[in-house]
Amino acid sequence: MFVRMTSRAIHIGQMCEKKLRVLLDMDQVLADFELGFFQEYRKKFPDYPYIEMQDRVGFFVKDQYEKMFSYIPNIGNAVAKIYKTKKFFLNLPEIEGAVDAAKMLAKMEGVDVFICTSPIEKYKYCLAEKYEWVDKHLGPEWVGRIILTKDKTMANGHLLIDDKVDITGAIERPSWEHVVFSANHNMKTDIGKRRRLDNWTNGDWKELIEDFKMRI
Amino acid sequence: MFVRMTSRAIHIGQMCEKKLRVLLDMDQVLADFELGFFQEYRKKFPDYPYIEMQDRVGFFVKDQYEKMFSYIPNIGNAVAKIYKTKKFFLNLPEIEGAVDAAKMLAKMEGVDVFICTSPIEKYKYCLAEKYEWVDKHLGPEWVGRIILTKDKTMANGHLLIDDKVDITGAIERPSWEHVVFSANHNMKTDIGKRRRLDNWTNGDWKELIEDFKMRI
């Protein structure tokens, strides 16, 4: 009798177990879009003016370049050419500590991790290269964790770690709470009451996750 | 005073407005994977045995071929070769009436439509070709409605129209109710208490949507 009760209790416990579903943005949270862009832009357009990485303001690099260098015809096209080029997304470097942290996160008890990423409008290379990047840096088992969507409010997670400050979509109150991953472009942006995660290296992410685990 | 009250009432009305979020699966709901497969398989392997489309049973075409023609070495590879080939996904024909119905659905008041689709494991061509298919058949504004995910339980909709009977993932009780879109392969499958949508042509889908709109 005792054995049967224990067995049932374990079964009920498993049924009720709720895992924290963490959504990790890809560009600027796992893959360093800004560094990749800067390096390629300087290489491809060495005579063009540029914005130092620490001076980047606002989410879209193209917007800032067009505003600052409006005297150069087609500066926007030059910028866009960089990230529309084959292998740009594939060759992006890692954000420091991101891959190790993501792997640790995925091994944590009570946590399900997904990569929630939006493709650029010119999706020809970007889509498969995002998958390849994940495959190469995190491993093939991570490919099944990718959620590609322009509208991140549609992803049913508890926590979204994302460097983009304004994330809107079909759902006015998404299931997730947005934690802003710090990047040069958002350091001066008002993020209201939201929390920040500054990096993957000082260990703060572990406390953040433990805190969220307590709250679901 | 009257004007101000009216204005506020409208504002509150808009705030409370909840749209029905419909997730449409792609293969066999919008794009005819089975027909595309059958035609290409017959063309590429005219001497191989085949399964008539009306005799397809079970979600994975490869599984049934391997089971029925186990005496042919590498029959599974031959099958997989079809859908791993460049332009296979791009050239899939439309499911009858699907594109017109989807366009009408997207124009219905109180409805938000998304395309929720899982890529095949060999994602090299499949990803961009799914986007291209949507672009070509439904229009460029539909590309932003694509949610590519292996785990559809992670998509936060109210209704998922999908021909796959077993849809599981990280969330045991997804936000959506699954309506099974009829296909040859699922006609003999027990779908429990779930509803079916048999086609896009007889107008039943409109009643289904109106019914769901009442329930959210």
Short mmCIF file of C-alpha atoms in Angstrom, two decimals:
data_model
loop_
_atom_site.label_atom_id
_atom_site.label_comp_id
_atom_site.label_asym_id
_atom_site.label_seq_id
_atom_site.Cartn_x
_atom_site.Cartn_y
_atom_site.Cartn_z
CA MET A 1 0.00 0.00 0.00
CA PHE A 2 2.77 2.39 0.97
CA VAL A 3 4.58 1.73 -2.28
CA ARG A 4 1.47 2.36 -4.34
CA MET A 5 0.79 5.67 -2.62
CA THR A 6 4.34 6.83 -3.11
CA SER A 7 4.21 5.89 -6.73
CA ARG A 8 1.00 7.83 -7.22
CA ALA A 9 2.39 10.85 -5.38
CA ILE A 10 5.40 10.91 -7.69
CA HIS A 11 3.13 10.63 -10.67
CA ILE A 12 1.00 13.58 -9.55
CA GLY A 13 4.14 15.53 -8.79
CA GLN A 14 5.38 14.99 -12.33
CA MET A 15 2.04 16.01 -13.81
CA CYS A 16 2.08 19.29 -11.90
CA GLU A 17 5.70 20.11 -12.59
CA LYS A 18 5.90 23.39 -14.42
CA LYS A 19 9.06 24.33 -16.22
CA LEU A 20 10.27 27.85 -16.72
CA ARG A 21 10.18 28.51 -20.45
CA VAL A 22 13.02 30.86 -21.33
CA LEU A 23 13.11 32.52 -24.73
CA LEU A 24 16.54 33.73 -25.80
CA ASP A 25 16.72 36.25 -28.59
CA MET A 26 19.52 35.49 -31.05
CA ASP A 27 21.07 38.66 -32.53
CA GLN A 28 22.95 40.62 -29.83
CA VAL A 29 22.00 38.10 -27.13
CA LEU A 30 23.73 34.99 -28.54
CA ALA A 31 25.23 36.18 -31.83
CA ASP A 32 27.06 39.50 -32.08
CA PHE A 33 25.28 41.25 -34.93
CA GLU A 34 26.73 44.67 -34.10
CA LEU A 35 30.34 43.49 -34.07
CA GLY A 36 29.81 41.43 -37.22
CA PHE A 37 28.25 44.42 -38.93
CA PHE A 38 30.96 46.85 -37.85
CA GLN A 39 33.78 44.63 -39.06
CA GLU A 40 32.18 43.87 -42.43
CA TYR A 41 31.16 47.48 -43.02
CA ARG A 42 34.68 48.76 -42.34
CA LYS A 43 36.09 46.09 -44.64
CA LYS A 44 33.64 46.67 -47.48
CA PHE A 45 33.44 50.47 -47.23
CA PRO A 46 36.82 51.59 -45.79
CA ASP A 47 36.37 55.14 -47.11
CA TYR A 48 32.88 55.63 -45.68
CA PRO A 49 32.28 57.28 -42.33
CA TYR A 50 31.22 54.97 -39.54
CA ILE A 51 29.74 54.94 -36.06
CA GLU A 52 31.94 53.55 -33.33
CA MET A 53 30.24 50.59 -31.65
CA GLN A 54 29.96 52.37 -28.31
CA ASP A 55 28.17 55.25 -30.05
CA ARG A 56 25.39 53.10 -31.48
CA VAL A 57 21.98 54.37 -30.42
CA GLY A 58 18.64 52.83 -31.35
CA PHE A 59 17.83 49.28 -32.44
CA PHE A 60 18.23 49.63 -36.20
CA VAL A 61 21.79 50.31 -37.30
CA LYS A 62 20.51 51.50 -40.70
CA ASP A 63 18.38 54.23 -39.10
CA GLN A 64 21.29 55.73 -37.22
CA TYR A 65 23.61 55.65 -40.22
CA GLU A 66 20.98 57.29 -42.42
CA LYS A 67 20.42 60.00 -39.84
CA MET A 68 24.10 60.72 -39.14
CA PHE A 69 25.39 60.46 -42.70
CA SER A 70 22.39 61.72 -44.62
CA TYR A 71 24.78 63.63 -46.92
CA ILE A 72 25.96 60.35 -48.44
CA PRO A 73 23.58 59.10 -51.13
CA ASN A 74 22.43 55.53 -50.52
CA ILE A 75 24.18 55.14 -47.17
CA GLY A 76 21.18 53.05 -46.12
CA ASN A 77 21.70 50.66 -49.02
CA ALA A 78 25.38 50.30 -48.15
CA VAL A 79 24.47 49.39 -44.58
CA ALA A 80 21.75 46.95 -45.61
CA LYS A 81 24.09 45.34 -48.14
CA ILE A 82 26.22 44.10 -45.26
CA TYR A 83 23.55 42.00 -43.56
CA LYS A 84 21.88 40.93 -46.79
CA THR A 85 25.14 39.33 -47.93
CA LYS A 86 25.50 35.56 -47.95
CA LYS A 87 27.27 34.20 -44.88
CA PHE A 88 26.83 37.39 -42.83
CA PHE A 89 24.55 35.71 -40.29
CA LEU A 90 26.47 32.44 -40.42
CA ASN A 91 29.76 34.13 -39.58
CA LEU A 92 28.57 36.28 -36.69
CA PRO A 93 30.81 35.94 -33.64
CA GLU A 94 29.40 34.81 -30.31
CA ILE A 95 28.37 37.26 -27.61
CA GLU A 96 30.90 36.70 -24.84
CA GLY A 97 29.83 33.87 -22.56
CA ALA A 98 26.46 33.40 -24.28
CA VAL A 99 26.98 29.90 -25.62
CA ASP A 100 28.32 28.53 -22.34
CA ALA A 101 25.51 30.20 -20.39
CA ALA A 102 22.85 28.89 -22.81
CA LYS A 103 24.20 25.37 -22.48
CA MET A 104 24.20 25.63 -18.69
CA LEU A 105 20.71 27.08 -18.74
CA ALA A 106 19.44 24.18 -20.84
CA LYS A 107 20.81 21.73 -18.29
CA MET A 108 19.17 23.45 -15.33
CA GLU A 109 16.36 21.55 -13.69
CA GLY A 110 12.92 22.98 -14.30
CA VAL A 111 13.95 25.03 -17.31
CA ASP A 112 13.05 24.75 -21.02
CA VAL A 113 15.09 26.95 -23.32
CA PHE A 114 14.11 28.22 -26.76
CA ILE A 115 15.77 30.57 -29.21
CA CYS A 116 13.24 33.14 -30.33
CA THR A 117 14.48 35.12 -33.31
CA SER A 118 13.08 37.34 -36.06
CA PRO A 119 14.50 37.07 -39.57
CA ILE A 120 15.39 40.20 -41.54
CA GLU A 121 13.04 41.17 -44.35
CA LYS A 122 15.42 39.85 -47.00
CA TYR A 123 15.25 36.33 -45.68
CA LYS A 124 17.07 34.48 -48.48
CA TYR A 125 20.26 33.63 -46.56
CA CYS A 126 19.29 34.69 -43.06
CA LEU A 127 16.88 31.82 -42.28
CA ALA A 128 19.08 28.82 -42.97
CA GLU A 129 22.17 30.64 -41.69
CA LYS A 130 20.52 31.27 -38.32
CA TYR A 131 19.83 27.52 -38.10
CA GLU A 132 23.39 26.73 -39.17
CA TRP A 133 24.79 29.15 -36.59
CA VAL A 134 22.83 27.44 -33.83
CA ASP A 135 23.86 24.03 -35.13
CA LYS A 136 27.54 25.02 -35.22
CA HIS A 137 27.81 26.98 -31.96
CA LEU A 138 25.27 25.25 -29.71
CA GLY A 139 24.87 21.84 -31.34
CA PRO A 140 22.35 20.03 -33.54
CA GLU A 141 19.95 19.33 -30.65
CA TRP A 142 19.44 23.10 -30.36
CA VAL A 143 18.05 23.44 -33.87
CA GLY A 144 14.72 22.05 -32.63
CA ARG A 145 14.59 24.84 -30.05
CA ILE A 146 14.46 27.63 -32.62
CA ILE A 147 11.28 29.67 -32.94
CA LEU A 148 11.49 31.95 -35.97
CA THR A 149 8.83 34.63 -35.81
CA LYS A 150 8.51 38.30 -36.62
CA ASP A 151 5.93 38.58 -33.83
CA LYS A 152 7.55 37.47 -30.57
CA THR A 153 4.39 38.15 -28.56
CA MET A 154 3.14 34.91 -30.16
CA ALA A 155 5.79 32.81 -28.40
CA ASN A 156 4.42 31.26 -25.24
CA GLY A 157 7.32 31.61 -22.80
CA HIS A 158 7.64 32.99 -19.28
CA LEU A 159 10.76 35.08 -19.85
CA LEU A 160 12.16 36.71 -22.98
CA ILE A 161 15.75 37.91 -22.90
CA ASP A 162 16.06 40.37 -25.76
CA ASP A 163 18.09 43.49 -26.54
CA LYS A 164 15.26 45.13 -28.48
CA VAL A 165 13.41 47.53 -26.21
CA ASP A 166 10.12 47.84 -28.09
CA ILE A 167 8.65 44.42 -28.71
CA THR A 168 5.04 44.54 -29.81
CA GLY A 169 2.73 42.28 -31.76
CA ALA A 170 -0.69 40.69 -31.89
CA ILE A 171 -0.79 40.03 -28.14
CA GLU A 172 -0.91 43.17 -26.06
CA ARG A 173 0.06 41.33 -22.87
CA PRO A 174 2.38 38.49 -23.86
CA SER A 175 2.87 35.44 -21.65
CA TRP A 176 6.48 36.44 -21.08
CA GLU A 177 8.17 39.12 -19.07
CA HIS A 178 10.78 40.95 -21.08
CA VAL A 179 14.24 41.30 -19.60
CA VAL A 180 16.32 43.73 -21.63
CA PHE A 181 19.72 42.35 -22.58
CA SER A 182 22.11 45.26 -22.49
CA ALA A 183 23.70 46.40 -25.73
CA ASN A 184 25.39 49.64 -26.74
CA HIS A 185 22.31 50.67 -28.71
CA ASN A 186 19.92 50.41 -25.73
CA MET A 187 22.07 51.75 -22.88
CA LYS A 188 20.56 55.23 -23.12
CA THR A 189 17.03 54.01 -23.81
CA ASP A 190 14.38 54.25 -21.11
CA ILE A 191 13.26 50.69 -20.38
CA GLY A 192 10.63 51.63 -17.80
CA LYS A 193 10.18 49.12 -15.04
CA ARG A 194 11.85 46.27 -16.88
CA ARG A 195 14.93 44.55 -15.58
CA ARG A 196 18.22 44.38 -17.44
CA LEU A 197 20.65 41.56 -17.90
CA ASP A 198 23.99 43.18 -18.64
CA ASN A 199 26.02 40.23 -19.83
CA TRP A 200 26.46 36.44 -19.70
CA THR A 201 29.79 36.57 -17.91
CA ASN A 202 29.28 37.86 -14.35
CA GLY A 203 26.80 35.15 -13.34
CA ASP A 204 23.83 37.50 -12.83
CA TRP A 205 21.80 35.39 -15.26
CA LYS A 206 21.70 32.53 -12.76
CA GLU A 207 20.05 34.69 -10.12
CA LEU A 208 17.62 35.99 -12.71
CA ILE A 209 16.59 32.48 -13.68
CA GLU A 210 16.26 31.32 -10.07
CA ASP A 211 14.11 34.35 -9.36
CA PHE A 212 11.82 33.57 -12.30
CA LYS A 213 11.63 29.91 -11.34
CA MET A 214 10.25 30.95 -7.96
CA ARG A 215 7.55 33.05 -9.56
CA ILE A 216 5.90 30.62 -11.96
CA MET B 1 -19.48 65.83 -21.88
CA PHE B 2 -21.36 63.39 -24.03
CA VAL B 3 -18.61 63.45 -26.61
CA ARG B 4 -15.94 62.80 -24.00
CA MET B 5 -17.80 59.84 -22.57
CA THR B 6 -18.31 58.34 -25.99
CA SER B 7 -14.67 58.76 -26.79
CA ARG B 8 -13.67 57.05 -23.58
CA ALA B 9 -16.14 54.24 -24.14
CA ILE B 10 -14.67 53.59 -27.56
CA HIS B 11 -11.19 53.63 -26.10
CA ILE B 12 -12.09 51.07 -23.43
CA GLY B 13 -13.83 49.02 -26.09
CA GLN B 14 -10.66 48.91 -28.15
CA MET B 15 -8.56 48.02 -25.14
CA CYS B 16 -10.77 45.06 -24.36
CA GLU B 17 -11.08 43.86 -27.91
CA LYS B 18 -9.70 40.38 -28.14
CA LYS B 19 -8.92 38.89 -31.49
CA LEU B 20 -9.13 35.23 -32.29
CA ARG B 21 -5.61 34.09 -33.08
CA VAL B 22 -5.77 31.37 -35.71
CA LEU B 23 -2.70 29.26 -36.45
CA LEU B 24 -2.71 27.60 -39.84
CA ASP B 25 -0.36 24.73 -40.41
CA MET B 26 1.33 24.86 -43.80
CA ASP B 27 2.00 21.37 -45.25
CA GLN B 28 -1.28 19.64 -46.10
CA VAL B 29 -3.36 22.57 -44.85
CA LEU B 30 -2.17 25.27 -47.25
CA ALA B 31 0.46 23.52 -49.40
CA ASP B 32 -0.13 20.03 -50.78
CA PHE B 33 2.90 18.13 -49.55
CA GLU B 34 1.38 14.71 -50.29
CA LEU B 35 0.50 15.49 -53.90
CA GLY B 36 3.85 17.18 -54.46
CA PHE B 37 5.61 14.18 -53.00
CA PHE B 38 3.62 11.63 -55.01
CA GLN B 39 4.24 13.38 -58.32
CA GLU B 40 7.97 13.84 -57.74
CA TYR B 41 8.45 10.32 -56.43
CA ARG B 42 6.73 8.80 -59.46
CA LYS B 43 8.84 10.99 -61.75
CA LYS B 44 12.15 10.28 -60.03
CA PHE B 45 11.57 6.58 -59.30
CA PRO B 46 9.17 5.33 -62.02
CA ASP B 47 10.22 1.71 -61.44
CA TYR B 48 9.73 1.78 -57.68
CA PRO B 49 6.50 0.64 -56.04
CA TYR B 50 4.34 3.39 -54.62
CA ILE B 51 1.41 4.03 -52.31
CA GLU B 52 -1.66 5.54 -53.91
CA MET B 53 -2.49 8.85 -52.26
CA GLN B 54 -5.81 7.58 -50.89
CA ASP B 55 -3.94 4.69 -49.23
CA ARG B 56 -1.61 6.90 -47.24
CA VAL B 57 -1.84 6.12 -43.53
CA GLY B 58 0.11 7.85 -40.76
CA PHE B 59 1.72 11.28 -40.72
CA PHE B 60 5.17 10.42 -42.01
CA VAL B 61 5.21 9.24 -45.62
CA LYS B 62 8.69 7.75 -45.11
CA ASP B 63 7.45 5.50 -42.29
CA GLN B 64 4.71 3.96 -44.42
CA TYR B 65 6.98 3.40 -47.42
CA GLU B 66 9.63 1.75 -45.25
CA LYS B 67 7.01 -0.49 -43.70
CA MET B 68 5.30 -1.49 -46.93
CA PHE B 69 8.39 -1.84 -49.12
CA SER B 70 10.89 -3.04 -46.58
CA TYR B 71 12.26 -5.47 -49.18
CA ILE B 72 13.74 -2.56 -51.14
CA PRO B 73 17.06 -1.46 -49.70
CA ASN B 74 17.17 2.25 -48.90
CA ILE B 75 13.55 2.91 -49.80
CA GLY B 76 13.53 5.43 -46.93
CA ASN B 77 16.43 7.33 -48.48
CA ALA B 78 14.65 7.43 -51.83
CA VAL B 79 11.55 8.90 -50.17
CA ALA B 80 13.52 11.45 -48.15
CA LYS B 81 15.47 12.46 -51.23
CA ILE B 82 12.27 13.85 -52.72
CA TYR B 83 11.57 16.40 -50.01
CA LYS B 84 15.21 17.19 -49.36
CA THR B 85 15.60 18.29 -52.98
CA LYS B 86 15.91 21.97 -53.85
CA LYS B 87 12.61 23.55 -54.93
CA PHE B 88 10.45 20.71 -53.57
CA PHE B 89 8.80 22.94 -50.95
CA LEU B 90 8.75 25.94 -53.25
CA ASN B 91 6.89 24.06 -55.98
CA LEU B 92 4.21 22.45 -53.80
CA PRO B 93 0.73 22.95 -55.22
CA GLU B 94 -1.98 24.66 -53.17
CA ILE B 95 -4.53 22.69 -51.18
CA GLU B 96 -7.80 23.37 -52.97
CA GLY B 97 -9.44 26.55 -51.73
CA ALA B 98 -6.82 27.13 -49.01
CA VAL B 99 -5.32 30.34 -50.31
CA ASP B 100 -8.68 32.01 -50.93
CA ALA B 101 -9.96 30.91 -47.53
CA ALA B 102 -6.81 32.13 -45.77
CA LYS B 103 -7.12 35.52 -47.45
CA MET B 104 -10.78 35.77 -46.44
CA LEU B 105 -9.93 34.67 -42.92
CA ALA B 106 -7.27 37.38 -42.60
CA LYS B 107 -9.83 40.01 -43.61
CA MET B 108 -12.41 38.87 -41.05
CA GLU B 109 -13.02 41.23 -38.19
CA GLY B 110 -11.67 40.08 -34.86
CA VAL B 111 -9.27 37.55 -36.35
CA ASP B 112 -5.47 37.43 -36.47
CA VAL B 113 -4.02 34.75 -38.74
CA PHE B 114 -0.60 33.16 -38.49
CA ILE B 115 1.07 30.34 -40.39
CA CYS B 116 2.57 27.90 -37.93
CA THR B 117 4.89 25.44 -39.60
CA SER B 118 7.68 23.03 -38.69
CA PRO B 119 10.69 22.69 -40.96
CA ILE B 120 12.02 19.27 -41.89
CA GLU B 121 15.24 18.17 -40.24
CA LYS B 122 17.26 18.88 -43.38
CA TYR B 123 16.40 22.55 -43.34
CA LYS B 124 18.79 23.80 -46.03
CA TYR B 125 16.17 24.57 -48.71
CA CYS B 126 12.96 24.09 -46.75
CA LEU B 127 13.17 27.25 -44.63
CA ALA B 128 13.53 29.91 -47.30
CA GLU B 129 11.29 27.97 -49.69
CA LYS B 130 8.44 27.97 -47.17
CA TYR B 131 8.80 31.75 -46.95
CA GLU B 132 8.94 32.04 -50.75
CA TRP B 133 5.85 29.86 -51.12
CA VAL B 134 3.91 32.10 -48.75
CA ASP B 135 5.22 35.20 -50.50
CA LYS B 136 4.23 33.85 -53.92
CA HIS B 137 0.84 32.31 -53.10
CA LEU B 138 -0.47 34.56 -50.33
CA GLY B 139 1.54 37.75 -50.81
CA PRO B 140 4.52 39.49 -49.19
CA GLU B 141 2.47 40.81 -46.26
CA TRP B 142 1.95 37.19 -45.20
CA VAL B 143 5.66 36.52 -44.70
CA GLY B 144 5.49 38.39 -41.40
CA ARG B 145 2.78 35.99 -40.26
CA ILE B 146 5.00 32.91 -40.39
CA ILE B 147 5.96 31.18 -37.17
CA LEU B 148 8.57 28.50 -37.84
CA THR B 149 8.85 26.15 -34.91
CA LYS B 150 9.33 22.47 -34.32
CA ASP B 151 7.33 22.82 -31.10
CA LYS B 152 3.89 24.19 -31.97
CA THR B 153 2.75 24.10 -28.34
CA MET B 154 4.94 27.20 -27.98
CA ALA B 155 2.75 29.24 -30.34
CA ASN B 156 0.25 31.34 -28.43
CA GLY B 157 -2.90 31.02 -30.54
CA HIS B 158 -6.50 30.08 -29.76
CA LEU B 159 -7.00 27.65 -32.62
CA LEU B 160 -4.54 25.48 -34.54
CA ILE B 161 -5.71 23.94 -37.79
CA ASP B 162 -3.31 21.09 -38.50
CA ASP B 163 -3.43 17.72 -40.23
CA LYS B 164 -0.97 16.13 -37.80
CA VAL B 165 -2.88 14.25 -35.13
CA ASP B 166 -0.21 14.04 -32.44
CA ILE B 167 1.11 17.47 -31.63
CA THR B 168 3.12 17.57 -28.44
CA GLY B 169 5.83 19.75 -27.01
CA ALA B 170 7.05 21.67 -23.99
CA ILE B 171 3.55 22.83 -23.02
CA GLU B 172 1.27 20.02 -21.95
CA ARG B 173 -1.86 22.16 -22.32
CA PRO B 174 -1.24 24.59 -25.15
CA SER B 175 -3.19 27.85 -25.46
CA TRP B 176 -4.82 26.56 -28.67
CA GLU B 177 -7.47 24.01 -29.40
CA HIS B 178 -6.43 21.69 -32.17
CA VAL B 179 -8.83 21.18 -35.06
CA VAL B 180 -7.68 18.32 -37.26
CA PHE B 181 -7.56 19.20 -40.94
CA SER B 182 -8.57 16.09 -42.84
CA ALA B 183 -6.00 14.40 -45.02
CA ASN B 184 -5.79 10.91 -46.47
CA HIS B 185 -3.20 9.94 -43.89
CA ASN B 186 -5.38 10.84 -40.88
CA MET B 187 -8.82 9.65 -42.04
CA LYS B 188 -8.54 6.36 -40.18
CA THR B 189 -6.82 7.83 -37.14
CA ASP B 190 -8.71 8.22 -33.89
CA ILE B 191 -8.75 11.92 -33.10
CA GLY B 192 -10.59 11.61 -29.80
CA LYS B 193 -12.88 14.52 -28.99
CA ARG B 194 -11.28 16.90 -31.42
CA ARG B 195 -13.17 18.45 -34.28
CA ARG B 196 -12.28 18.02 -37.92
CA LEU B 197 -12.19 20.52 -40.73
CA ASP B 198 -12.55 18.49 -43.92
CA ASN B 199 -11.66 21.05 -46.56
CA TRP B 200 -11.51 24.76 -47.43
CA THR B 201 -14.14 24.54 -50.15
CA ASN B 202 -17.52 23.79 -48.57
CA GLY B 203 -17.58 26.86 -46.31
CA ASP B 204 -17.50 24.90 -43.02
CA TRP B 205 -14.41 26.84 -41.99
CA LYS B 206 -16.46 30.02 -41.63
CA GLU B 207 -18.77 28.41 -39.08
CA LEU B 208 -15.78 27.01 -37.24
CA ILE B 209 -14.20 30.46 -36.97
CA GLU B 210 -17.44 32.13 -35.88
CA ASP B 211 -17.87 29.44 -33.25
CA PHE B 212 -14.37 30.02 -31.90
CA LYS B 213 -14.85 33.79 -31.97
CA MET B 214 -17.82 33.39 -29.64
CA ARG B 215 -15.77 31.35 -27.20
CA ILE B 216 -12.76 33.56 -26.54
#
